[in-house]
PDB file of C-alpha atoms in Angstrom:
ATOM      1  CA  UNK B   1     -40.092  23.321 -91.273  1.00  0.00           C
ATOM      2  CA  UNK B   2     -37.044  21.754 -93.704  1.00  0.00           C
ATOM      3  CA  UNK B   3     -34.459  24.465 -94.269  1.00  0.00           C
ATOM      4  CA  UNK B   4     -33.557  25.751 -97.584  1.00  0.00           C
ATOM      5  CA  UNK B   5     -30.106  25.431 -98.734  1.00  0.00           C
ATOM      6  CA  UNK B   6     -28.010  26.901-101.702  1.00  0.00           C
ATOM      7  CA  UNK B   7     -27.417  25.872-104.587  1.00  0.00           C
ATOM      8  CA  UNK B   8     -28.981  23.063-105.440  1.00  0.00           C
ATOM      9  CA  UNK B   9     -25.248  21.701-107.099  1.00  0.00           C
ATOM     10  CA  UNK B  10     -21.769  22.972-107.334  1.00  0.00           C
ATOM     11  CA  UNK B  11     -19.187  21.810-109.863  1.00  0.00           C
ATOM     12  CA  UNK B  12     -16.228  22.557-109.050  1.00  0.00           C
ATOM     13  CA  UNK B  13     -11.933  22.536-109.720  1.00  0.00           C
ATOM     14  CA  UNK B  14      -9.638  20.920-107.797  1.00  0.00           C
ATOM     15  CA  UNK B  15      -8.228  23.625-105.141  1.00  0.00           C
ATOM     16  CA  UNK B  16     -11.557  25.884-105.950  1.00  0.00           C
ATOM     17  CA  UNK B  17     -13.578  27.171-102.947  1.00  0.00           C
ATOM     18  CA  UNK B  18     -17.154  27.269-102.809  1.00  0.00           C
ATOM     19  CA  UNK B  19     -19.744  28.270-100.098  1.00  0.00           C
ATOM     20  CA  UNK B  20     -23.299  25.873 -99.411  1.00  0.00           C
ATOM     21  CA  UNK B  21     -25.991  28.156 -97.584  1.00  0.00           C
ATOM     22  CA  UNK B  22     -28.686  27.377 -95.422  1.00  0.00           C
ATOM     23  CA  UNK B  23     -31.592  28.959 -94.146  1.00  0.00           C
ATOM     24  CA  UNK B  24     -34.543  28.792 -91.508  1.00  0.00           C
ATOM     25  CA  UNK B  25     -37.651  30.395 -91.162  1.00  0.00           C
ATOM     26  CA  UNK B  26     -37.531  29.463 -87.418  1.00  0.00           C
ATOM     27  CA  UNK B  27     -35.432  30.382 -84.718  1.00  0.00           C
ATOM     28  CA  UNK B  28     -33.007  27.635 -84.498  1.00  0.00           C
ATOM     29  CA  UNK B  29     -31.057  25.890 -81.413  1.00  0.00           C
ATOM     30  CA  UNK B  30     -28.095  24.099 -83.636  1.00  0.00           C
ATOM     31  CA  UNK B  31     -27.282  24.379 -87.145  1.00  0.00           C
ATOM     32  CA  UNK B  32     -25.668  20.298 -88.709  1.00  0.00           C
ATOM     33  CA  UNK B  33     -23.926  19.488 -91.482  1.00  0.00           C
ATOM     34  CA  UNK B  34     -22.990  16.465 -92.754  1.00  0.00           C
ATOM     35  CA  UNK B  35     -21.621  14.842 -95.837  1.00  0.00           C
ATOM     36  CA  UNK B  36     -22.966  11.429 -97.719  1.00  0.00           C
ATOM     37  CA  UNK B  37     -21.075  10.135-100.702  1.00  0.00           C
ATOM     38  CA  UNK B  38     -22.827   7.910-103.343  1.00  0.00           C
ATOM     39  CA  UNK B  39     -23.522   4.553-101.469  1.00  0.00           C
ATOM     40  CA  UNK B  40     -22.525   5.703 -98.089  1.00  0.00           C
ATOM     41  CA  UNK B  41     -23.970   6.938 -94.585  1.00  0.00           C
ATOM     42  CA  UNK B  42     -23.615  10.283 -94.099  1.00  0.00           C
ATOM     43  CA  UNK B  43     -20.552  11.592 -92.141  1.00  0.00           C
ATOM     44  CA  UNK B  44     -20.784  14.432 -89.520  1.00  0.00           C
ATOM     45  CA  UNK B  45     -18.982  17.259 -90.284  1.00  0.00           C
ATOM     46  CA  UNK B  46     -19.604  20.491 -87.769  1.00  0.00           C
ATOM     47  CA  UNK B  47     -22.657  21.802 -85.313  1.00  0.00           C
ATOM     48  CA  UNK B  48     -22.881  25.278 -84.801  1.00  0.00           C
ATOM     49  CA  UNK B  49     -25.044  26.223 -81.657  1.00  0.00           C
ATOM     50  CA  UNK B  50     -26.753  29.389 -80.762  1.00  0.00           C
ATOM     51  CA  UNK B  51     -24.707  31.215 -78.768  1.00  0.00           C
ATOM     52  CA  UNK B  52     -21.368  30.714 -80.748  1.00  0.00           C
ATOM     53  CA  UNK B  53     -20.392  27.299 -79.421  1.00  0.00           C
ATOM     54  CA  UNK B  54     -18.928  25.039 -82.767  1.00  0.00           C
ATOM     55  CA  UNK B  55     -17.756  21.357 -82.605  1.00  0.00           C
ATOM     56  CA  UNK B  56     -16.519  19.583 -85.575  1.00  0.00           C
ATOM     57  CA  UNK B  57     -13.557  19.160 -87.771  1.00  0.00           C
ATOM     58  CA  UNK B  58     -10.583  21.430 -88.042  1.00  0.00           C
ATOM     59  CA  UNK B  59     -10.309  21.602 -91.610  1.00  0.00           C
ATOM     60  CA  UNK B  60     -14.041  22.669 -91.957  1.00  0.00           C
ATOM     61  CA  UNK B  61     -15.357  26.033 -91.820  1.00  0.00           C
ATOM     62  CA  UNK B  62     -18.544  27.065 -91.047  1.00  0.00           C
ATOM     63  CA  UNK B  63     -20.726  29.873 -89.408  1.00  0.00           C
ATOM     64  CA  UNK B  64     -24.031  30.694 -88.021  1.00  0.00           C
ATOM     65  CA  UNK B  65     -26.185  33.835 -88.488  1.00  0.00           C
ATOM     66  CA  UNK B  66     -28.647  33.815 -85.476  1.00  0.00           C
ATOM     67  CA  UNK B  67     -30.142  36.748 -86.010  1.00  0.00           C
ATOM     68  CA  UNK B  68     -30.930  36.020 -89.852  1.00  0.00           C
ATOM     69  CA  UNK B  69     -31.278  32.162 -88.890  1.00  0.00           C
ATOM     70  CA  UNK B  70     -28.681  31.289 -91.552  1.00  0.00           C
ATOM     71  CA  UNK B  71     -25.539  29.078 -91.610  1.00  0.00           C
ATOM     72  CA  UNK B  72     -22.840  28.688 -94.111  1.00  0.00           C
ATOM     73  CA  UNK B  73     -20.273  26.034 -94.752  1.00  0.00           C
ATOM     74  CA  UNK B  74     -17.278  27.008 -96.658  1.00  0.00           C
ATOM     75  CA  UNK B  75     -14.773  24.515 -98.573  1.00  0.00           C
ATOM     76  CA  UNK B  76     -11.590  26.289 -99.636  1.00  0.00           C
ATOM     77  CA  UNK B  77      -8.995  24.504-101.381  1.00  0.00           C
ATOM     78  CA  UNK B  78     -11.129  21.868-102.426  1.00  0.00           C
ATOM     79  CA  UNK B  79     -10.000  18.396-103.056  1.00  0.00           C
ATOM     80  CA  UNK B  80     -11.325  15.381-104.949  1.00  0.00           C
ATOM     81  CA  UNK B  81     -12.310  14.038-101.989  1.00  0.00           C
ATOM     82  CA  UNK B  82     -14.934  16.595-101.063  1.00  0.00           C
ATOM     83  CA  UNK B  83     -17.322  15.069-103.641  1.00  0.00           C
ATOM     84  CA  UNK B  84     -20.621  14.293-101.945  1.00  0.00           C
ATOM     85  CA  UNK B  85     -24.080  15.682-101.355  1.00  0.00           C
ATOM     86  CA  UNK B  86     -23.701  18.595 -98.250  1.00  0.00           C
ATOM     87  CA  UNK B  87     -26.717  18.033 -95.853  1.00  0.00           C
ATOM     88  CA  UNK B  88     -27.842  20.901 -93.303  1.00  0.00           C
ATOM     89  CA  UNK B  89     -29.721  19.582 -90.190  1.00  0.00           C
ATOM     90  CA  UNK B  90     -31.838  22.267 -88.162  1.00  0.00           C
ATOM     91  CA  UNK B  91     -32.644  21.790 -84.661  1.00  0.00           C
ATOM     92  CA  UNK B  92     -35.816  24.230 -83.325  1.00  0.00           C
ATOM     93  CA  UNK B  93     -34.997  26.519 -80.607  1.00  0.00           C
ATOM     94  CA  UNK B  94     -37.698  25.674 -77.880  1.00  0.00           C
ATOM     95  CA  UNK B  95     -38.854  27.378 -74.602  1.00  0.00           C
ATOM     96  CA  UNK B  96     -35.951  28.109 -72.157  1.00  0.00           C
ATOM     97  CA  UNK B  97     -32.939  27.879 -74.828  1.00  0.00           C
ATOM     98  CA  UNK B  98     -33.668  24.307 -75.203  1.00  0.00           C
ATOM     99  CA  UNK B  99     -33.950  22.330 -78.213  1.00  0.00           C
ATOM    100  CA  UNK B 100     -37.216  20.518 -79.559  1.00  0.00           C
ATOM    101  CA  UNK B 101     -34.430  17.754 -80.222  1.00  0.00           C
ATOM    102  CA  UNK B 102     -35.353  16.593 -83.314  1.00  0.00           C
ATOM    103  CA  UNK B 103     -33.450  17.523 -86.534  1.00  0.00           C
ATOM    104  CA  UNK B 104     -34.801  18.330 -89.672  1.00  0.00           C
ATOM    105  CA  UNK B 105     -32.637  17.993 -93.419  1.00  0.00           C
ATOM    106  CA  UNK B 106     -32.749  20.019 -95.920  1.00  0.00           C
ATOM    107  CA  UNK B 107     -32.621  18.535 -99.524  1.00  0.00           C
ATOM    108  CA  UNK B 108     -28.907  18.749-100.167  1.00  0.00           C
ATOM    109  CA  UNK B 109     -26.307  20.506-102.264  1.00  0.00           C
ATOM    110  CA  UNK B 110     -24.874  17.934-104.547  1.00  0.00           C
ATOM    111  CA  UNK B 111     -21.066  19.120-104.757  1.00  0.00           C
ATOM    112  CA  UNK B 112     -18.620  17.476-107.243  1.00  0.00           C
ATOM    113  CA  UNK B 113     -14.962  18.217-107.859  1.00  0.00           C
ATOM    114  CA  UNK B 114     -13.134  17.507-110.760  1.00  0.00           C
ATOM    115  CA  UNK B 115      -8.726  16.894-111.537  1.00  0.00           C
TER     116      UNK B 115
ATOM    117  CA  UNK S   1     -14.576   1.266 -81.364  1.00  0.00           C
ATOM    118  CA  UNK S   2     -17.534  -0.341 -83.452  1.00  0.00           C
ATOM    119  CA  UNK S   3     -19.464   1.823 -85.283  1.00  0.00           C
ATOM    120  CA  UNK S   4     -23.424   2.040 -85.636  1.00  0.00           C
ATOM    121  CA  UNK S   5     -24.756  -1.607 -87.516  1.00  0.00           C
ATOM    122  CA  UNK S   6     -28.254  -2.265 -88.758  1.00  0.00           C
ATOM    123  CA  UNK S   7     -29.244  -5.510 -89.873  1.00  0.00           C
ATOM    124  CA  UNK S   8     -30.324  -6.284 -92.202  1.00  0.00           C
ATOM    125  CA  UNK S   9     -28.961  -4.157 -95.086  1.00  0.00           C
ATOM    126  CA  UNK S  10     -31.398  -5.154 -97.775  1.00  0.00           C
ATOM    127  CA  UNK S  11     -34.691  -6.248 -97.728  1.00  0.00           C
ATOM    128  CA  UNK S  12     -37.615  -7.047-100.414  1.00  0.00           C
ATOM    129  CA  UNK S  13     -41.678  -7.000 -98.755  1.00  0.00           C
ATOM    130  CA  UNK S  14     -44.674  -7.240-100.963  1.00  0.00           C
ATOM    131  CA  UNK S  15     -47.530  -4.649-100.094  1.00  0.00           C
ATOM    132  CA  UNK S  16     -49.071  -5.161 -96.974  1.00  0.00           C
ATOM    133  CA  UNK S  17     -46.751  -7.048 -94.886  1.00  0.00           C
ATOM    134  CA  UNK S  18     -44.699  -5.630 -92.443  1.00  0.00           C
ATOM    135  CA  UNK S  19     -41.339  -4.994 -91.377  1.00  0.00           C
ATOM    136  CA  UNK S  20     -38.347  -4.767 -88.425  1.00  0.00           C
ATOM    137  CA  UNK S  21     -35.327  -2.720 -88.820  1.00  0.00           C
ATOM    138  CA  UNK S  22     -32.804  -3.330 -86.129  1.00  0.00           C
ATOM    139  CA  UNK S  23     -29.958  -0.490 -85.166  1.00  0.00           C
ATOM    140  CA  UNK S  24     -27.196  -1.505 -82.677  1.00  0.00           C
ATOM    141  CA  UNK S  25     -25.594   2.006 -82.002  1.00  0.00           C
ATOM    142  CA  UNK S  26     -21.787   2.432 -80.531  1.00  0.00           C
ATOM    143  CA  UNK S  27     -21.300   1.655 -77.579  1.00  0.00           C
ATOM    144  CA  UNK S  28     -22.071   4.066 -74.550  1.00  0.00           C
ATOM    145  CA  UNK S  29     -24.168   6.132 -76.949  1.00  0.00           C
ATOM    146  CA  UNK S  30     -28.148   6.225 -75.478  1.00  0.00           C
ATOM    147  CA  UNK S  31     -29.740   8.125 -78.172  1.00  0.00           C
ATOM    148  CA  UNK S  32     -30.934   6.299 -81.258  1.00  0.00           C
ATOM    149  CA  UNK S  33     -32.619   8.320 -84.305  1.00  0.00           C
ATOM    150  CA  UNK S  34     -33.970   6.878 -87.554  1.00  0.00           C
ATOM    151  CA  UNK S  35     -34.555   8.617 -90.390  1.00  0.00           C
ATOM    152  CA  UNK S  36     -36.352   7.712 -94.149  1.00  0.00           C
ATOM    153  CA  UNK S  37     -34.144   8.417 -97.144  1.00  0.00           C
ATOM    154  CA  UNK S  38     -35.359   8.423-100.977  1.00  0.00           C
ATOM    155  CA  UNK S  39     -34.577  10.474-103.704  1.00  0.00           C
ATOM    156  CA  UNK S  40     -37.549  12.934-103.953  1.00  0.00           C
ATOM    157  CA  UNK S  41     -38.200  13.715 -99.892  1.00  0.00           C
ATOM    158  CA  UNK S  42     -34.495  13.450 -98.835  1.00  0.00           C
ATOM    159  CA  UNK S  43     -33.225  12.975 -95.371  1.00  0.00           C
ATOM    160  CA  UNK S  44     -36.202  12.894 -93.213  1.00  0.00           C
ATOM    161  CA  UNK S  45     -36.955  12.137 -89.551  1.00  0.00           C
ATOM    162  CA  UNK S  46     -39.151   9.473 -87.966  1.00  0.00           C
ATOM    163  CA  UNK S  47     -38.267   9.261 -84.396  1.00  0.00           C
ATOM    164  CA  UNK S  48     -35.642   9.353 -81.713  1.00  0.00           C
ATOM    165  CA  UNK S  49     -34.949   7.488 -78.550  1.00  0.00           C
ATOM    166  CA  UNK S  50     -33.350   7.903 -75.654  1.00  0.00           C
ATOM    167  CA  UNK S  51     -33.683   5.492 -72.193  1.00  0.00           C
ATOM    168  CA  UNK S  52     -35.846   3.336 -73.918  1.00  0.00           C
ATOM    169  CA  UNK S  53     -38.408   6.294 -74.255  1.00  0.00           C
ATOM    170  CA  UNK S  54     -39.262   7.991 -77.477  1.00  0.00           C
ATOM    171  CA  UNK S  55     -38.466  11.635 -77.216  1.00  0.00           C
ATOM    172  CA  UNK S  56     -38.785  12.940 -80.507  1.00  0.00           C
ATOM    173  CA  UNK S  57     -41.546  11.811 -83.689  1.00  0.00           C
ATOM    174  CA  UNK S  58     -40.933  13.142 -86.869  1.00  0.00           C
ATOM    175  CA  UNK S  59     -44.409  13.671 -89.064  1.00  0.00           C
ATOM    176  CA  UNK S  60     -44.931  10.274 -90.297  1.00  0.00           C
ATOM    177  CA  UNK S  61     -48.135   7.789 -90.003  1.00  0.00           C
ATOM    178  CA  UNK S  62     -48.982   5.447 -87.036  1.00  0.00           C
ATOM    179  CA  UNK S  63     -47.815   2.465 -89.424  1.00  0.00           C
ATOM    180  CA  UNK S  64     -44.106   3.336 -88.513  1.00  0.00           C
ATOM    181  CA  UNK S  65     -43.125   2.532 -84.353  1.00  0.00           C
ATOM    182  CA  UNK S  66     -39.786   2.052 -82.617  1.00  0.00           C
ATOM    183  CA  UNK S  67     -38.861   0.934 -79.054  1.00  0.00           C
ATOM    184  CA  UNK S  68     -35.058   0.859 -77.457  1.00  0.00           C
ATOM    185  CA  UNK S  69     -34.258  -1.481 -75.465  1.00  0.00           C
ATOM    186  CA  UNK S  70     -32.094  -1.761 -72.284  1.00  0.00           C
ATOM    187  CA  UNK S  71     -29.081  -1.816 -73.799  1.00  0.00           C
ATOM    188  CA  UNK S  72     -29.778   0.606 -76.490  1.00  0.00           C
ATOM    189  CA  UNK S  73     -30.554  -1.522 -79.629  1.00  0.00           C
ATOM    190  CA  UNK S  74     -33.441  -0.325 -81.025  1.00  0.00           C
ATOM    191  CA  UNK S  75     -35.951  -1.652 -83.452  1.00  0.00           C
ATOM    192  CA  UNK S  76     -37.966  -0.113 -85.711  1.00  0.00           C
ATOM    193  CA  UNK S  77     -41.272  -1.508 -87.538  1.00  0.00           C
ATOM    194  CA  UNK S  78     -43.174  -0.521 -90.395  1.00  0.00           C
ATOM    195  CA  UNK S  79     -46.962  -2.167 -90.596  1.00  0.00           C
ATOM    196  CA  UNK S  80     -49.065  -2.628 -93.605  1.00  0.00           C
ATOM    197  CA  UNK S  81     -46.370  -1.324 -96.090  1.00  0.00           C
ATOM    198  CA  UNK S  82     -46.927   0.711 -99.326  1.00  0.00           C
ATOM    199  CA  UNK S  83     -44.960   1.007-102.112  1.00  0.00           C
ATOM    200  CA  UNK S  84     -44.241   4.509-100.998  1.00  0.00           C
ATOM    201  CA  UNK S  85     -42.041   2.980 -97.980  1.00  0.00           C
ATOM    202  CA  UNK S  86     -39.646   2.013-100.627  1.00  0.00           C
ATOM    203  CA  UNK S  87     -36.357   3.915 -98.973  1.00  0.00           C
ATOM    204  CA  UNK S  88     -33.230   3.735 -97.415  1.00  0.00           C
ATOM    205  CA  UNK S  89     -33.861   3.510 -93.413  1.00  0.00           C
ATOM    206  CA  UNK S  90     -30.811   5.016 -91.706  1.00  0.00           C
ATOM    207  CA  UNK S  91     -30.574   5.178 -87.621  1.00  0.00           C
ATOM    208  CA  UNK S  92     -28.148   6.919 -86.382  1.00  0.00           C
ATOM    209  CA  UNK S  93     -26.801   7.479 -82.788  1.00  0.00           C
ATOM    210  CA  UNK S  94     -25.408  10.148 -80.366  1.00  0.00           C
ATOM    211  CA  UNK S  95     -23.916  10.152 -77.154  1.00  0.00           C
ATOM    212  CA  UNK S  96     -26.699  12.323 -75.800  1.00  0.00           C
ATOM    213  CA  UNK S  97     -28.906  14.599 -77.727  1.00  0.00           C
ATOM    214  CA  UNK S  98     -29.519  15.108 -81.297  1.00  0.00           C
ATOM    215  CA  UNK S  99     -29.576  18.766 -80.876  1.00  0.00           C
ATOM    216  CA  UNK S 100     -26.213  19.821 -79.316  1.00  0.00           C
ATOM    217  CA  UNK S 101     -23.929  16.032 -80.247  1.00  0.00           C
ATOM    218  CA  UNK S 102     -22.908  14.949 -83.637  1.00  0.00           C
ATOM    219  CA  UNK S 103     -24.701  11.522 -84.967  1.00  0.00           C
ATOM    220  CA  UNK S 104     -22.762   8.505 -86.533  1.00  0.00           C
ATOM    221  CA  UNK S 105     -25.094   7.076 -89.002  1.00  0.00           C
ATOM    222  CA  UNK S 106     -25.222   3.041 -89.529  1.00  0.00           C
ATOM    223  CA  UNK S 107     -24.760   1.726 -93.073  1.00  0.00           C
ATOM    224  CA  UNK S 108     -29.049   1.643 -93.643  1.00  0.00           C
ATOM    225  CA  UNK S 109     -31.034  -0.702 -94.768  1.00  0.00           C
ATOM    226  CA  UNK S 110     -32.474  -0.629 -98.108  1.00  0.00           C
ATOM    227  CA  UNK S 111     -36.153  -1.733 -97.883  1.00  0.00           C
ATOM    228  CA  UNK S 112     -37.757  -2.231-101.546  1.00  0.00           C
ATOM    229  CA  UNK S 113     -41.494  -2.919-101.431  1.00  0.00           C
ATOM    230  CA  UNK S 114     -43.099  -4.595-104.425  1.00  0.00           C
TER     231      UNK S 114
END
């Protein structure tokens, strides 16, 4: 089941903030999000996990609704440099707490800052 | 520390042949995932492997397979291709598994099928 995320495309002044949602249907294990510029591979950014565990980069800020199923990444202060399309990546919560392991996209939040 | 390389980066098949995609991943890392990319499906899964077993399959036809080998390369191959297989393949690898460790993506490789 893809996640949905929100909106579809930000635009955006340099040292705005903005927020990218995303949302499951299913119960989920970890919550991804990563970061592709044109041309590029995309770059990990943070995982949230159930159970309030986060690993990622210091500057990023992000947070994970488990009982609504529903993570948000917010960029404050945003830069030129945070140009890119935003990617959340679900991971299923299986039997036991586990994971199913596999990760699933959603289609992207296409964010672009301008001077 | 290298990062993840796939080889080769572009590619141009004509309907019907087929295809190998190879993904060296960094070193130490044992789980390799690859994933289809195009414009109007996005980011989506095909399999991962870890050990040289396949431990996840995304929902994709019989025509796409992978294997790992010993020391974590992996291949991927794509049989009988459409012109729907047009996409950029990405693989991507993580220390252990996709659920609870970031991924490093490789560059991709751009497959274009005529």
């Amino acid at each position: 089941q893809q996640p949905v995320q929100s909106p579809q495309a930000v635009i955006l002044r340099e040292g705005e903030d903005a927020v990218i949602n995303c949302s499951s249907s299913k119960a989920l294990y970890s919550v991804h999000w990563y970061r592709q510029k044109h041309g590029e591979a995309p770059v990990f950014l943070m995982i949230l996990l159930k159970g309030g565990e986060q690993k990622g980069h210091e500057k990023i800020s992000a947070s994970f609704n488990e009982k609504k199923q529903q993570s948000s990444l917010y960029l404050t202060a945003s830069q030129l440099s945070y140009s890119g399309t935003y990617f959340c990546g679900t991971a299923l919560d299986g039997a036991g707490g586990t994971s199913y392991g596999k990760l699933t996209f959603g289609q992207g939040t296409i964010l672009t800052v301008h001077p | 520390k290298a990062g993840v390389t796939q080889t080769p980066r572009y590619l141009i098949k004509t309907r019907g042949q087929q295809v190998t995609l190879s993904c060296s991943p960094i070193s130490g890392h044992r789980s390799v995932s690859w994933y289809q990319q195009t414009p109007g499906q996005g980011l989506q899964f095909l399999f991962e492997y870890f050990s040289e077993t396949q431990r996840n399959k995304g929902n994709f036809p019989g025509r796409f397979s992978g294997r790992q080998f010993s020391n974590s390369r992996s291949e991927m191959n794509v049989s009988t291709l459409e012109l729907g297989d047009s996409a950029l393949y990405l693989c991507a690898s993580s220390l252990q598994g996709v659920a609870y460790n970031e991924q490093f993506f490789g560059p991709g490789t751009r497959l274009t099928v005529l």
